[in-house]
PDB file of C-alpha atoms in Angstrom:
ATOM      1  CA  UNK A1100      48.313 158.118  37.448  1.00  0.00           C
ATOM      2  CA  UNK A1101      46.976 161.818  37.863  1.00  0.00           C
ATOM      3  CA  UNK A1102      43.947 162.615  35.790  1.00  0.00           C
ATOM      4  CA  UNK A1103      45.610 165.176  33.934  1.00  0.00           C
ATOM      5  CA  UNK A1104      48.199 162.325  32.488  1.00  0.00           C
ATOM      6  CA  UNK A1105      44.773 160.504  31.047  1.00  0.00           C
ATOM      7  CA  UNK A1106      44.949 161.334  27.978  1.00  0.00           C
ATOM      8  CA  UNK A1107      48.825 160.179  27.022  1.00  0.00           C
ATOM      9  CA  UNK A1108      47.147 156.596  27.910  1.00  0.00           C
ATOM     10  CA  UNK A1109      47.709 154.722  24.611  1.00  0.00           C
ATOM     11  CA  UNK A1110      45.087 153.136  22.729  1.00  0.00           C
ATOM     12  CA  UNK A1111      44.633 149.249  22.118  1.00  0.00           C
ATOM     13  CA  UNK A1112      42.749 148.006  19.206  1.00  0.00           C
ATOM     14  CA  UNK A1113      42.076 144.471  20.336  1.00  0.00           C
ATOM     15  CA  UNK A1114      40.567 142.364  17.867  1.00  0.00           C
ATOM     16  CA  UNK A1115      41.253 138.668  19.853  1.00  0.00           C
ATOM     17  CA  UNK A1116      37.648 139.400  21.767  1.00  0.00           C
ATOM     18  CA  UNK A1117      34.419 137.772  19.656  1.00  0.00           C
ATOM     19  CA  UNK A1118      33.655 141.363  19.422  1.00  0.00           C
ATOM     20  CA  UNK A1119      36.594 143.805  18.032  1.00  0.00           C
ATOM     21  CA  UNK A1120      37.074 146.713  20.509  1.00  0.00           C
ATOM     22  CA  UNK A1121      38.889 150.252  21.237  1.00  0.00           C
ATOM     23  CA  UNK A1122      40.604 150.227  24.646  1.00  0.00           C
ATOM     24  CA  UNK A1123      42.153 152.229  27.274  1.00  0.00           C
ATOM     25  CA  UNK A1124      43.576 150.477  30.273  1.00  0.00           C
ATOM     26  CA  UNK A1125      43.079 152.583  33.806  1.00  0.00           C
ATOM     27  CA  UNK A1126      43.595 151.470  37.465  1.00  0.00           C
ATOM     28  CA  UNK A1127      42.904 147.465  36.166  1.00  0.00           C
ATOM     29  CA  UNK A1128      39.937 148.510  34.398  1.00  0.00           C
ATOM     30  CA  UNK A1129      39.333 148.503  30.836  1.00  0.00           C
ATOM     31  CA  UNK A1130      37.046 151.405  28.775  1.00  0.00           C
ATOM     32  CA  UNK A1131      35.890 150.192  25.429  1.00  0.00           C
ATOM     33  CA  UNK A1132      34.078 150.987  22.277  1.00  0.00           C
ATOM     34  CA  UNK A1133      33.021 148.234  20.477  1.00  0.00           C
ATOM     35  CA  UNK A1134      33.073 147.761  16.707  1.00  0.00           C
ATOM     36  CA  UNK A1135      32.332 146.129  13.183  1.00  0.00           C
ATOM     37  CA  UNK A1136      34.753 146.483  10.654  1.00  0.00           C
ATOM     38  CA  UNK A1137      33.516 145.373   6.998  1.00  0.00           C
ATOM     39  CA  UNK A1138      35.527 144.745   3.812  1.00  0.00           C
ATOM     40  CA  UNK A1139      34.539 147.891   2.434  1.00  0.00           C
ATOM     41  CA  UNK A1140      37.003 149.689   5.096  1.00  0.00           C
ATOM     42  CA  UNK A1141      33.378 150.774   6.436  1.00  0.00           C
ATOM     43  CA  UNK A1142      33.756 150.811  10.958  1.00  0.00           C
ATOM     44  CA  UNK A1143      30.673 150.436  13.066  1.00  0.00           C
ATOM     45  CA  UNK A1144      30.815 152.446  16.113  1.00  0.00           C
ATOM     46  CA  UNK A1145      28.190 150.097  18.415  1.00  0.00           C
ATOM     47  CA  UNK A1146      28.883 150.641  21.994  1.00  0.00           C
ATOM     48  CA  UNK A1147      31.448 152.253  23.989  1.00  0.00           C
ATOM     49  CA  UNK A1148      31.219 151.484  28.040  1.00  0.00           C
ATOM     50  CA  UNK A1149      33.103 152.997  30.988  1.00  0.00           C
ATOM     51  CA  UNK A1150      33.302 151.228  34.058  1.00  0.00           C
ATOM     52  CA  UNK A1151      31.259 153.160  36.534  1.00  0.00           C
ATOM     53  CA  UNK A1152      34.212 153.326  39.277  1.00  0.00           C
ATOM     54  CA  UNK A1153      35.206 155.627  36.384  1.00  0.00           C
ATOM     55  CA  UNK A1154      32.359 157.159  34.885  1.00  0.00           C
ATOM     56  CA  UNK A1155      32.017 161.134  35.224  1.00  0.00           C
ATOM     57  CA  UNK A1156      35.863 161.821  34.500  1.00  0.00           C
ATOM     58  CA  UNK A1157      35.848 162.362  30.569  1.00  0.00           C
ATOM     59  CA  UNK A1158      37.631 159.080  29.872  1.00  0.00           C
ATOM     60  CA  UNK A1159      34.377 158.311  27.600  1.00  0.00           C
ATOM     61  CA  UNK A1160      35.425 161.410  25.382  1.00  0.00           C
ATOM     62  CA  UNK A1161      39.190 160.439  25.485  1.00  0.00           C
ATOM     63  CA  UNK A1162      38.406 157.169  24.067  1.00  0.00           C
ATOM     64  CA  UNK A1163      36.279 158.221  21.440  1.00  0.00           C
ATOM     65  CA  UNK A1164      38.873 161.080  20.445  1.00  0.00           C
ATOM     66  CA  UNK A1165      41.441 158.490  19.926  1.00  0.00           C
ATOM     67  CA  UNK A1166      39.369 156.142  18.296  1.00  0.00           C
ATOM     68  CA  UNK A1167      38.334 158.754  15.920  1.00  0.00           C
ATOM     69  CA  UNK A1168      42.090 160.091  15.195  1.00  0.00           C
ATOM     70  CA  UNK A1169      42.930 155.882  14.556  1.00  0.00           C
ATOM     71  CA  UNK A1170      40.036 155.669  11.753  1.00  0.00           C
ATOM     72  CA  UNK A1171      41.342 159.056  10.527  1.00  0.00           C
ATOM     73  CA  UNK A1172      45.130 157.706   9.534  1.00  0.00           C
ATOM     74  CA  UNK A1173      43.200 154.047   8.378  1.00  0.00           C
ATOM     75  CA  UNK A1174      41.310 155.746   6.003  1.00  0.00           C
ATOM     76  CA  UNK A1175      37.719 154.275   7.229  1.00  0.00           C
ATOM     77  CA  UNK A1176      34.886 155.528   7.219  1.00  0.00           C
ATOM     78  CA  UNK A1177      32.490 155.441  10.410  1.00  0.00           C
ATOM     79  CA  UNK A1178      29.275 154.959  10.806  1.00  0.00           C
ATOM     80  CA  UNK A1179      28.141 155.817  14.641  1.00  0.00           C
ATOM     81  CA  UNK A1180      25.680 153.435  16.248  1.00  0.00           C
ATOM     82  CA  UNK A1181      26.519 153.934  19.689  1.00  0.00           C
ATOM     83  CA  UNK A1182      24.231 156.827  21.358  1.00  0.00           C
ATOM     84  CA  UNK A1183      27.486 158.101  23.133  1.00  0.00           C
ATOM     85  CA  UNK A1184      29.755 158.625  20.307  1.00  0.00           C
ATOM     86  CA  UNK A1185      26.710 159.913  18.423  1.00  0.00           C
ATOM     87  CA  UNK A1186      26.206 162.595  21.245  1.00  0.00           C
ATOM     88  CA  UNK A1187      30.141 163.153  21.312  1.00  0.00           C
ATOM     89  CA  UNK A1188      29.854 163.816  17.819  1.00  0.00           C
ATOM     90  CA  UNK A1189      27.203 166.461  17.942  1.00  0.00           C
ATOM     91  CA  UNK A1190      29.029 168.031  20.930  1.00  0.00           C
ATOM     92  CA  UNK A1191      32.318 167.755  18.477  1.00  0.00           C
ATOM     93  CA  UNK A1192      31.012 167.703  14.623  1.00  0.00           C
ATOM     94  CA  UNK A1193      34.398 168.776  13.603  1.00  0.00           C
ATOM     95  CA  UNK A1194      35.918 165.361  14.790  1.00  0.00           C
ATOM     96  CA  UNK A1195      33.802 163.627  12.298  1.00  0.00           C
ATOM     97  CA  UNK A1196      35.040 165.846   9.204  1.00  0.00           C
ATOM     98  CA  UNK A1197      36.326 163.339   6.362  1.00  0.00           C
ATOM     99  CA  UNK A1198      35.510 160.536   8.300  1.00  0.00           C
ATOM    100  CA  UNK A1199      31.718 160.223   8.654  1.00  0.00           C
ATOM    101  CA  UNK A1200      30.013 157.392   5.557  1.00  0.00           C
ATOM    102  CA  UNK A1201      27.852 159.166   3.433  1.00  0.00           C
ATOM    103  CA  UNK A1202      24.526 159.403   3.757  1.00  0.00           C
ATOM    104  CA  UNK A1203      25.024 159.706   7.870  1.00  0.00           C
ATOM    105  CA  UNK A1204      25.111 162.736   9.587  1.00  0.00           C
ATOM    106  CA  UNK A1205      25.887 164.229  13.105  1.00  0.00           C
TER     107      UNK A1205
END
């Protein structure tokens, strides 16, 4: 798969791992953000990881665009914990826009 065909790679929200993740599946490797969903509809961003045979090709961004476009239609509102979605947010503070909990900013 060419690099430019990256970002048609469909996102997999796998919640039969202890921890509920976001993933992308490249080349037999997996990127991830990891999350907390509460009953409140609430989603805790915690930490998103790109294998480093991969690192350095945007596939960090492309996985927290989806994710963010996946909370969007569920109606949830996120809360970012993980430093690299924060700093994709400040980078992108339009892709948080009706999305974001109150009382957090970007």
């Amino acid at each position: 798969m060419e690099k430019k065909d990256w970002v048609e790679i469909p996102l997999v929200n796998n919640t039969n791992r202890p921890k509920k993740r976001f993933e992308l599946q490249l080349e037999n490797e997996i990127i991830f953000i990891e999350y907390i969903l509460t009953k409140d509809n609430s989603i805790y961003l915690t930490h998103t990881e790109v294998p480093r045979s991969l690192e350095g090709n945007g596939l960090g961004s492309i996985i927290v665009k989806k994710a963010l476009d996946y909370i969007r239609k569920k109606g949830y509102k996120m809360i970012p914990l993980c430093p690299f979605v924060a700093a994709y947010l400040k980078r992108h503070p339009e892709d948080a826009n009706g999305i974001l909990k109150q009382g957090y900013s970007v």
